[in-house]
Amino acid sequence: MGVKGMRIPVIAGNWKMNKNIVESASLVKELKDFVRGIKGVDIVVCPPFSSLWVVKEIISETNIHLGAQNMYWETKGAFTGEISPLMLKDVGCEYIILGHSERRQYFKETSKEVARKTEVALSVNLTPIICVGENLEERENGKTESVIEEEIKALFPKIDPTFAARIIIAYEPIWAIGTGKSSSSEDASVIIKYIRELFSSKYGSKIAERIRILYGGSVNPKNIGEFINESDIDGALVGGASLNALTFSQIAKAAKIL
Ligand code: PEP
């Protein structure tokens, strides 16, 4: 088994601010049937907060796992409008998306804040899916690696070596998100290798080789195969295509370890 074989692929669906309770239930009921019995891939759905409970009820005792799209870095208290990591655990979440580019861009989340959230997520045993990636201007100005370096290195002071292997990184070039214009798998692979090297220089190669690093940005059933064939790409964070049970299940099936 190669190094990649030690890492179970992850296919995570980010529903963003879509699907009311009835729609969420119907999507996940369909999905449950489509992915029944599939092994060798961790399938995660991340509905909006208002649908977490109903989705959890439907997926309990299936091979689908629950995640949320954001959380606060405190566990309780006077923080009006925020959601606690413990509340997410309570409703059945195992995963948490952190630092999605939409949160960094529209809500001005900083890398330091993403790091604080990561530390708390790990301490309550939520698996963080931490998003990093450059925008078009940064890419065109040759700044991709320096942007990624800043976003990854900001995490280091907050990730204890004993937890490091548990984190998941999603490399999502911002220009590829929701545009239908995915990165080439070769380009994504170069950056993902670079991310793994950054972790290796801090935590050592043994830990870095266990960290799952996903690609995200206009993934669909047609292009998932190219990404998953790359030795360093361990799955995908999927936006638009996760809102349809059939397409999301096709992506999950294509990603499983044979
Ligand atoms: C995302 O928002 O994380 C994403 C990858 O979206 P899409 O698949 O729609 O590009």
PDB file of C-alpha atoms and ligand atoms in Angstrom:
ATOM      1  CA  MET A   1       0.000   0.000   0.000  1.00  0.00           C
ATOM      2  CA  GLY A   2       1.417   3.426  -0.947  1.00  0.00           C
ATOM      3  CA  VAL A   3       1.379   6.385   1.391  1.00  0.00           C
ATOM      4  CA  LYS A   4      -1.903   7.555  -0.085  1.00  0.00           C
ATOM      5  CA  GLY A   5      -3.488   4.220   0.745  1.00  0.00           C
ATOM      6  CA  MET A   6      -3.108   5.068   4.436  1.00  0.00           C
ATOM      7  CA  ARG A   7      -5.422   8.040   4.012  1.00  0.00           C
ATOM      8  CA  ILE A   8      -9.149   7.379   3.592  1.00  0.00           C
ATOM      9  CA  PRO A   9     -10.475   9.825   0.984  1.00  0.00           C
ATOM     10  CA  VAL A  10     -13.020  12.413   2.095  1.00  0.00           C
ATOM     11  CA  ILE A  11     -15.875  13.798   0.036  1.00  0.00           C
ATOM     12  CA  ALA A  12     -17.514  16.656   1.914  1.00  0.00           C
ATOM     13  CA  GLY A  13     -20.550  18.585   0.714  1.00  0.00           C
ATOM     14  CA  ASN A  14     -20.834  22.241   1.653  1.00  0.00           C
ATOM     15  CA  TRP A  15     -24.479  23.176   1.202  1.00  0.00           C
ATOM     16  CA  LYS A  16     -23.743  26.813   2.128  1.00  0.00           C
ATOM     17  CA  MET A  17     -26.922  28.874   2.826  1.00  0.00           C
ATOM     18  CA  ASN A  18     -29.175  26.549   0.850  1.00  0.00           C
ATOM     19  CA  LYS A  19     -31.981  24.088   1.671  1.00  0.00           C
ATOM     20  CA  ASN A  20     -34.745  24.558   4.216  1.00  0.00           C
ATOM     21  CA  ILE A  21     -35.672  21.728   6.586  1.00  0.00           C
ATOM     22  CA  VAL A  22     -37.986  19.908   4.174  1.00  0.00           C
ATOM     23  CA  GLU A  23     -35.526  20.225   1.281  1.00  0.00           C
ATOM     24  CA  SER A  24     -32.616  19.092   3.458  1.00  0.00           C
ATOM     25  CA  ALA A  25     -34.511  16.002   4.592  1.00  0.00           C
ATOM     26  CA  SER A  26     -35.429  15.069   1.068  1.00  0.00           C
ATOM     27  CA  LEU A  27     -31.861  15.556  -0.259  1.00  0.00           C
ATOM     28  CA  VAL A  28     -30.282  13.437   2.420  1.00  0.00           C
ATOM     29  CA  LYS A  29     -32.921  10.699   2.192  1.00  0.00           C
ATOM     30  CA  GLU A  30     -32.109  10.325  -1.497  1.00  0.00           C
ATOM     31  CA  LEU A  31     -28.378  10.468  -0.821  1.00  0.00           C
ATOM     32  CA  LYS A  32     -28.620   7.772   1.835  1.00  0.00           C
ATOM     33  CA  ASP A  33     -30.064   5.370  -0.735  1.00  0.00           C
ATOM     34  CA  PHE A  34     -27.513   6.259  -3.418  1.00  0.00           C
ATOM     35  CA  VAL A  35     -24.490   5.705  -1.152  1.00  0.00           C
ATOM     36  CA  ARG A  36     -25.772   2.740   0.831  1.00  0.00           C
ATOM     37  CA  GLY A  37     -23.003   0.195   1.470  1.00  0.00           C
ATOM     38  CA  ILE A  38     -20.198   2.326   0.007  1.00  0.00           C
ATOM     39  CA  LYS A  39     -16.989   1.939   1.969  1.00  0.00           C
ATOM     40  CA  GLY A  40     -13.489   3.334   1.528  1.00  0.00           C
ATOM     41  CA  VAL A  41     -14.523   6.984   1.518  1.00  0.00           C
ATOM     42  CA  ASP A  42     -15.665   9.296   4.302  1.00  0.00           C
ATOM     43  CA  ILE A  43     -18.854  10.963   3.093  1.00  0.00           C
ATOM     44  CA  VAL A  44     -19.702  14.193   4.921  1.00  0.00           C
ATOM     45  CA  VAL A  45     -22.633  16.573   4.502  1.00  0.00           C
ATOM     46  CA  CYS A  46     -22.517  20.109   5.912  1.00  0.00           C
ATOM     47  CA  PRO A  47     -26.051  21.557   5.909  1.00  0.00           C
ATOM     48  CA  PRO A  48     -26.976  24.977   7.339  1.00  0.00           C
ATOM     49  CA  PHE A  49     -27.394  25.077  11.148  1.00  0.00           C
ATOM     50  CA  SER A  50     -31.193  24.969  10.931  1.00  0.00           C
ATOM     51  CA  SER A  51     -31.111  21.586   9.188  1.00  0.00           C
ATOM     52  CA  LEU A  52     -28.448  19.814  11.273  1.00  0.00           C
ATOM     53  CA  TRP A  53     -30.914  18.059  13.565  1.00  0.00           C
ATOM     54  CA  VAL A  54     -33.231  16.735  10.870  1.00  0.00           C
ATOM     55  CA  VAL A  55     -30.290  15.571   8.763  1.00  0.00           C
ATOM     56  CA  LYS A  56     -28.698  13.832  11.754  1.00  0.00           C
ATOM     57  CA  GLU A  57     -31.942  11.936  12.434  1.00  0.00           C
ATOM     58  CA  ILE A  58     -31.975  10.646   8.859  1.00  0.00           C
ATOM     59  CA  ILE A  59     -28.296   9.679   8.586  1.00  0.00           C
ATOM     60  CA  SER A  60     -27.859   8.032  11.970  1.00  0.00           C
ATOM     61  CA  GLU A  61     -26.528   4.494  11.475  1.00  0.00           C
ATOM     62  CA  THR A  62     -25.578   5.168   7.847  1.00  0.00           C
ATOM     63  CA  ASN A  63     -22.201   5.801   6.203  1.00  0.00           C
ATOM     64  CA  ILE A  64     -22.902   9.552   5.982  1.00  0.00           C
ATOM     65  CA  HIS A  65     -21.290  11.873   8.527  1.00  0.00           C
ATOM     66  CA  LEU A  66     -22.424  15.296   9.699  1.00  0.00           C
ATOM     67  CA  GLY A  67     -20.481  18.551   9.572  1.00  0.00           C
ATOM     68  CA  ALA A  68     -21.208  22.244  10.066  1.00  0.00           C
ATOM     69  CA  GLN A  69     -19.983  25.233   8.090  1.00  0.00           C
ATOM     70  CA  ASN A  70     -18.674  27.507  10.837  1.00  0.00           C
ATOM     71  CA  MET A  71     -18.464  27.919  14.619  1.00  0.00           C
ATOM     72  CA  TYR A  72     -17.174  30.263  17.309  1.00  0.00           C
ATOM     73  CA  TRP A  73     -13.961  29.743  19.293  1.00  0.00           C
ATOM     74  CA  GLU A  74     -15.608  29.914  22.703  1.00  0.00           C
ATOM     75  CA  THR A  75     -17.727  27.060  24.013  1.00  0.00           C
ATOM     76  CA  LYS A  76     -20.425  29.117  25.785  1.00  0.00           C
ATOM     77  CA  GLY A  77     -21.399  32.571  26.963  1.00  0.00           C
ATOM     78  CA  ALA A  78     -22.567  35.994  25.870  1.00  0.00           C
ATOM     79  CA  PHE A  79     -21.765  35.818  22.162  1.00  0.00           C
ATOM     80  CA  THR A  80     -25.085  36.659  20.520  1.00  0.00           C
ATOM     81  CA  GLY A  81     -25.615  34.989  17.190  1.00  0.00           C
ATOM     82  CA  GLU A  82     -22.662  32.601  17.415  1.00  0.00           C
ATOM     83  CA  ILE A  83     -22.714  28.816  17.632  1.00  0.00           C
ATOM     84  CA  SER A  84     -20.633  26.802  20.080  1.00  0.00           C
ATOM     85  CA  PRO A  85     -18.488  23.822  19.091  1.00  0.00           C
ATOM     86  CA  LEU A  86     -20.143  21.923  21.950  1.00  0.00           C
ATOM     87  CA  MET A  87     -23.586  22.662  20.505  1.00  0.00           C
ATOM     88  CA  LEU A  88     -22.412  21.229  17.196  1.00  0.00           C
ATOM     89  CA  LYS A  89     -21.165  18.109  18.979  1.00  0.00           C
ATOM     90  CA  ASP A  90     -24.474  17.907  20.809  1.00  0.00           C
ATOM     91  CA  VAL A  91     -26.439  17.844  17.542  1.00  0.00           C
ATOM     92  CA  GLY A  92     -24.172  15.111  16.165  1.00  0.00           C
ATOM     93  CA  CYS A  93     -21.511  16.908  14.120  1.00  0.00           C
ATOM     94  CA  GLU A  94     -18.174  15.193  13.668  1.00  0.00           C
ATOM     95  CA  TYR A  95     -16.691  17.684  11.199  1.00  0.00           C
ATOM     96  CA  ILE A  96     -16.477  21.460  10.943  1.00  0.00           C
ATOM     97  CA  ILE A  97     -15.560  23.577   7.919  1.00  0.00           C
ATOM     98  CA  LEU A  98     -13.320  26.441   9.034  1.00  0.00           C
ATOM     99  CA  GLY A  99     -12.016  29.481   7.163  1.00  0.00           C
ATOM    100  CA  HIS A 100     -14.011  28.958   3.991  1.00  0.00           C
ATOM    101  CA  SER A 101     -13.057  31.694   1.521  1.00  0.00           C
ATOM    102  CA  GLU A 102     -16.584  33.125   1.716  1.00  0.00           C
ATOM    103  CA  ARG A 103     -16.090  33.627   5.449  1.00  0.00           C
ATOM    104  CA  ARG A 104     -12.635  35.130   4.959  1.00  0.00           C
ATOM    105  CA  GLN A 105     -13.896  37.393   2.155  1.00  0.00           C
ATOM    106  CA  TYR A 106     -17.377  38.506   3.309  1.00  0.00           C
ATOM    107  CA  PHE A 107     -17.006  38.218   7.078  1.00  0.00           C
ATOM    108  CA  LYS A 108     -13.355  39.247   7.267  1.00  0.00           C
ATOM    109  CA  GLU A 109     -12.220  36.142   9.139  1.00  0.00           C
ATOM    110  CA  THR A 110      -8.485  36.260   9.625  1.00  0.00           C
ATOM    111  CA  SER A 111      -6.039  33.371   9.566  1.00  0.00           C
ATOM    112  CA  LYS A 112      -5.457  33.981  13.278  1.00  0.00           C
ATOM    113  CA  GLU A 113      -9.155  33.536  14.004  1.00  0.00           C
ATOM    114  CA  VAL A 114      -9.294  30.394  11.882  1.00  0.00           C
ATOM    115  CA  ALA A 115      -6.379  29.069  13.944  1.00  0.00           C
ATOM    116  CA  ARG A 116      -8.203  29.790  17.224  1.00  0.00           C
ATOM    117  CA  LYS A 117     -11.256  27.940  15.937  1.00  0.00           C
ATOM    118  CA  THR A 118      -9.088  25.034  14.829  1.00  0.00           C
ATOM    119  CA  GLU A 119      -7.591  24.673  18.306  1.00  0.00           C
ATOM    120  CA  VAL A 120     -11.015  24.574  19.949  1.00  0.00           C
ATOM    121  CA  ALA A 121     -12.465  22.205  17.351  1.00  0.00           C
ATOM    122  CA  LEU A 122      -9.646  19.742  17.986  1.00  0.00           C
ATOM    123  CA  SER A 123     -10.034  20.041  21.744  1.00  0.00           C
ATOM    124  CA  VAL A 124     -13.698  18.973  21.559  1.00  0.00           C
ATOM    125  CA  ASN A 125     -12.939  16.236  19.042  1.00  0.00           C
ATOM    126  CA  LEU A 126     -14.475  17.875  15.982  1.00  0.00           C
ATOM    127  CA  THR A 127     -12.473  17.232  12.808  1.00  0.00           C
ATOM    128  CA  PRO A 128     -11.696  20.590  11.200  1.00  0.00           C
ATOM    129  CA  ILE A 129     -11.760  20.950   7.422  1.00  0.00           C
ATOM    130  CA  ILE A 130      -9.649  24.085   7.062  1.00  0.00           C
ATOM    131  CA  CYS A 131      -9.925  25.951   3.759  1.00  0.00           C
ATOM    132  CA  VAL A 132      -7.032  27.794   2.149  1.00  0.00           C
ATOM    133  CA  GLY A 133      -6.581  29.240  -1.316  1.00  0.00           C
ATOM    134  CA  GLU A 134      -5.614  32.207  -3.440  1.00  0.00           C
ATOM    135  CA  ASN A 135      -7.806  34.585  -5.432  1.00  0.00           C
ATOM    136  CA  LEU A 136      -7.354  35.301  -9.129  1.00  0.00           C
ATOM    137  CA  GLU A 137      -5.311  38.447  -8.658  1.00  0.00           C
ATOM    138  CA  GLU A 138      -2.962  36.699  -6.244  1.00  0.00           C
ATOM    139  CA  ARG A 139      -2.569  33.817  -8.665  1.00  0.00           C
ATOM    140  CA  GLU A 140      -1.855  36.113 -11.609  1.00  0.00           C
ATOM    141  CA  ASN A 141       0.738  37.981  -9.552  1.00  0.00           C
ATOM    142  CA  GLY A 142       2.553  34.761  -8.651  1.00  0.00           C
ATOM    143  CA  LYS A 143       1.516  34.987  -4.989  1.00  0.00           C
ATOM    144  CA  THR A 144      -0.251  31.633  -4.640  1.00  0.00           C
ATOM    145  CA  GLU A 145       2.439  30.005  -2.515  1.00  0.00           C
ATOM    146  CA  SER A 146       2.914  32.994  -0.209  1.00  0.00           C
ATOM    147  CA  VAL A 147      -0.856  33.236   0.410  1.00  0.00           C
ATOM    148  CA  ILE A 148      -1.038  29.532   1.223  1.00  0.00           C
ATOM    149  CA  GLU A 149       2.042  29.750   3.408  1.00  0.00           C
ATOM    150  CA  GLU A 150       0.516  32.557   5.489  1.00  0.00           C
ATOM    151  CA  GLU A 151      -2.778  30.665   5.914  1.00  0.00           C
ATOM    152  CA  ILE A 152      -1.095  27.385   6.857  1.00  0.00           C
ATOM    153  CA  LYS A 153       1.657  28.771   9.104  1.00  0.00           C
ATOM    154  CA  ALA A 154      -0.899  30.785  11.109  1.00  0.00           C
ATOM    155  CA  LEU A 155      -2.355  27.439  12.209  1.00  0.00           C
ATOM    156  CA  PHE A 156       0.877  26.028  13.629  1.00  0.00           C
ATOM    157  CA  PRO A 157       0.895  27.744  17.055  1.00  0.00           C
ATOM    158  CA  LYS A 158      -2.621  26.401  17.666  1.00  0.00           C
ATOM    159  CA  ILE A 159      -2.186  22.809  16.492  1.00  0.00           C
ATOM    160  CA  ASP A 160      -0.567  20.535  19.013  1.00  0.00           C
ATOM    161  CA  PRO A 161       1.537  17.782  17.376  1.00  0.00           C
ATOM    162  CA  THR A 162      -0.622  15.139  19.074  1.00  0.00           C
ATOM    163  CA  PHE A 163      -3.651  16.426  17.122  1.00  0.00           C
ATOM    164  CA  ALA A 164      -2.000  17.434  13.851  1.00  0.00           C
ATOM    165  CA  ALA A 165      -2.660  14.226  11.917  1.00  0.00           C
ATOM    166  CA  ARG A 166      -6.409  14.641  12.521  1.00  0.00           C
ATOM    167  CA  ILE A 167      -6.884  17.869  10.627  1.00  0.00           C
ATOM    168  CA  ILE A 168      -8.133  18.054   7.041  1.00  0.00           C
ATOM    169  CA  ILE A 169      -7.072  20.846   4.680  1.00  0.00           C
ATOM    170  CA  ALA A 170      -9.125  21.867   1.659  1.00  0.00           C
ATOM    171  CA  TYR A 171      -7.134  23.671  -1.017  1.00  0.00           C
ATOM    172  CA  GLU A 172      -9.733  25.817  -2.754  1.00  0.00           C
ATOM    173  CA  PRO A 173      -8.489  28.349  -5.301  1.00  0.00           C
ATOM    174  CA  ILE A 174     -11.075  31.101  -4.925  1.00  0.00           C
ATOM    175  CA  TRP A 175     -11.343  31.674  -8.681  1.00  0.00           C
ATOM    176  CA  ALA A 176     -12.506  28.060  -9.073  1.00  0.00           C
ATOM    177  CA  ILE A 177     -15.293  28.186  -6.477  1.00  0.00           C
ATOM    178  CA  GLY A 178     -18.774  28.220  -7.957  1.00  0.00           C
ATOM    179  CA  THR A 179     -17.455  29.303 -11.361  1.00  0.00           C
ATOM    180  CA  GLY A 180     -17.540  25.978 -13.225  1.00  0.00           C
ATOM    181  CA  LYS A 181     -13.819  26.617 -13.931  1.00  0.00           C
ATOM    182  CA  SER A 182     -11.906  24.046 -11.908  1.00  0.00           C
ATOM    183  CA  SER A 183      -8.143  24.054 -11.489  1.00  0.00           C
ATOM    184  CA  SER A 184      -6.237  21.484 -13.496  1.00  0.00           C
ATOM    185  CA  SER A 185      -5.465  18.453 -11.369  1.00  0.00           C
ATOM    186  CA  GLU A 186      -1.729  18.963 -12.042  1.00  0.00           C
ATOM    187  CA  ASP A 187      -1.792  22.550 -10.738  1.00  0.00           C
ATOM    188  CA  ALA A 188      -3.840  21.547  -7.693  1.00  0.00           C
ATOM    189  CA  SER A 189      -1.443  18.717  -7.003  1.00  0.00           C
ATOM    190  CA  VAL A 190       1.585  21.049  -7.006  1.00  0.00           C
ATOM    191  CA  ILE A 191      -0.017  23.273  -4.364  1.00  0.00           C
ATOM    192  CA  ILE A 192      -1.246  20.340  -2.315  1.00  0.00           C
ATOM    193  CA  LYS A 193       2.273  18.877  -2.279  1.00  0.00           C
ATOM    194  CA  TYR A 194       3.515  22.273  -1.144  1.00  0.00           C
ATOM    195  CA  ILE A 195       0.956  22.289   1.700  1.00  0.00           C
ATOM    196  CA  ARG A 196       2.089  18.824   2.782  1.00  0.00           C
ATOM    197  CA  GLU A 197       5.716  20.024   2.763  1.00  0.00           C
ATOM    198  CA  LEU A 198       4.799  22.931   5.028  1.00  0.00           C
ATOM    199  CA  PHE A 199       3.269  20.499   7.523  1.00  0.00           C
ATOM    200  CA  SER A 200       6.234  18.195   7.160  1.00  0.00           C
ATOM    201  CA  SER A 201       8.694  20.966   8.012  1.00  0.00           C
ATOM    202  CA  LYS A 202       6.758  21.729  11.200  1.00  0.00           C
ATOM    203  CA  TYR A 203       5.483  18.321  12.371  1.00  0.00           C
ATOM    204  CA  GLY A 204       7.697  15.833  10.493  1.00  0.00           C
ATOM    205  CA  SER A 205       6.932  13.681   7.479  1.00  0.00           C
ATOM    206  CA  LYS A 206       5.162  10.893   9.398  1.00  0.00           C
ATOM    207  CA  ILE A 207       2.454  13.260  10.605  1.00  0.00           C
ATOM    208  CA  ALA A 208       2.298  15.210   7.329  1.00  0.00           C
ATOM    209  CA  GLU A 209       1.684  12.008   5.397  1.00  0.00           C
ATOM    210  CA  ARG A 210      -1.379  11.274   7.508  1.00  0.00           C
ATOM    211  CA  ILE A 211      -3.033  14.664   6.988  1.00  0.00           C
ATOM    212  CA  ARG A 212      -5.775  14.509   4.384  1.00  0.00           C
ATOM    213  CA  ILE A 213      -5.647  17.340   1.865  1.00  0.00           C
ATOM    214  CA  LEU A 214      -8.630  17.882  -0.418  1.00  0.00           C
ATOM    215  CA  TYR A 215      -9.175  19.911  -3.549  1.00  0.00           C
ATOM    216  CA  GLY A 216     -12.239  22.169  -3.842  1.00  0.00           C
ATOM    217  CA  GLY A 217     -13.574  24.316  -6.670  1.00  0.00           C
ATOM    218  CA  SER A 218     -16.164  23.258  -9.272  1.00  0.00           C
ATOM    219  CA  VAL A 219     -15.743  19.537  -8.647  1.00  0.00           C
ATOM    220  CA  ASN A 220     -18.307  17.408 -10.480  1.00  0.00           C
ATOM    221  CA  PRO A 221     -18.777  13.728 -11.374  1.00  0.00           C
ATOM    222  CA  LYS A 222     -16.799  14.228 -14.604  1.00  0.00           C
ATOM    223  CA  ASN A 223     -13.649  15.796 -13.173  1.00  0.00           C
ATOM    224  CA  ILE A 224     -13.382  14.076  -9.758  1.00  0.00           C
ATOM    225  CA  GLY A 225     -11.457  11.158 -11.292  1.00  0.00           C
ATOM    226  CA  GLU A 226      -8.573  13.394 -12.378  1.00  0.00           C
ATOM    227  CA  PHE A 227      -8.180  14.861  -8.920  1.00  0.00           C
ATOM    228  CA  ILE A 228      -8.426  11.594  -7.064  1.00  0.00           C
ATOM    229  CA  ASN A 229      -5.819  10.017  -9.354  1.00  0.00           C
ATOM    230  CA  GLU A 230      -3.222  12.471  -8.080  1.00  0.00           C
ATOM    231  CA  SER A 231      -1.114  10.848  -5.369  1.00  0.00           C
ATOM    232  CA  ASP A 232      -1.416  13.763  -2.937  1.00  0.00           C
ATOM    233  CA  ILE A 233      -5.108  14.642  -3.358  1.00  0.00           C
ATOM    234  CA  ASP A 234      -7.295  12.896  -0.806  1.00  0.00           C
ATOM    235  CA  GLY A 235     -10.769  13.863  -1.925  1.00  0.00           C
ATOM    236  CA  ALA A 236     -12.837  16.988  -2.436  1.00  0.00           C
ATOM    237  CA  LEU A 237     -14.835  19.712  -0.775  1.00  0.00           C
ATOM    238  CA  VAL A 238     -17.872  20.092  -3.013  1.00  0.00           C
ATOM    239  CA  GLY A 239     -20.240  23.062  -3.162  1.00  0.00           C
ATOM    240  CA  GLY A 240     -22.800  23.243  -5.980  1.00  0.00           C
ATOM    241  CA  ALA A 241     -22.656  19.555  -6.919  1.00  0.00           C
ATOM    242  CA  SER A 242     -23.433  18.535  -3.323  1.00  0.00           C
ATOM    243  CA  LEU A 243     -26.929  20.025  -3.616  1.00  0.00           C
ATOM    244  CA  ASN A 244     -27.993  17.155  -5.843  1.00  0.00           C
ATOM    245  CA  ALA A 245     -28.039  13.674  -4.309  1.00  0.00           C
ATOM    246  CA  LEU A 246     -27.204  11.849  -7.520  1.00  0.00           C
ATOM    247  CA  THR A 247     -24.208  13.985  -8.529  1.00  0.00           C
ATOM    248  CA  PHE A 248     -22.840  14.043  -4.985  1.00  0.00           C
ATOM    249  CA  SER A 249     -23.157  10.250  -4.721  1.00  0.00           C
ATOM    250  CA  GLN A 250     -21.376   9.854  -8.067  1.00  0.00           C
ATOM    251  CA  ILE A 251     -18.493  11.974  -6.783  1.00  0.00           C
ATOM    252  CA  ALA A 252     -18.318   9.909  -3.585  1.00  0.00           C
ATOM    253  CA  LYS A 253     -18.307   6.642  -5.525  1.00  0.00           C
ATOM    254  CA  ALA A 254     -15.525   7.847  -7.800  1.00  0.00           C
ATOM    255  CA  ALA A 255     -13.374   8.778  -4.817  1.00  0.00           C
ATOM    256  CA  LYS A 256     -13.528   5.566  -2.820  1.00  0.00           C
ATOM    257  CA  ILE A 257     -10.438   3.446  -2.403  1.00  0.00           C
ATOM    258  CA  LEU A 258     -11.022   0.400  -4.559  1.00  0.00           C
TER     259      LEU A 258
HETATM  260  C1  PEP B   1     -16.968  25.454  -2.020  1.00  0.00           C
HETATM  261  O1  PEP B   1     -17.682  26.428  -1.846  1.00  0.00           O
HETATM  262  O2  PEP B   1     -16.317  25.003  -1.088  1.00  0.00           O
HETATM  263  C2  PEP B   1     -16.901  24.872  -3.365  1.00  0.00           C
HETATM  264  C3  PEP B   1     -15.916  24.081  -3.646  1.00  0.00           C
HETATM  265  O3  PEP B   1     -17.917  25.222  -4.232  1.00  0.00           O
HETATM  266  P1  PEP B   1     -18.154  24.672  -5.737  1.00  0.00           P
HETATM  267  O4  PEP B   1     -17.961  23.185  -5.697  1.00  0.00           O
HETATM  268  O5  PEP B   1     -19.544  25.066  -6.060  1.00  0.00           O
HETATM  269  O6  PEP B   1     -17.128  25.344  -6.600  1.00  0.00           O
END
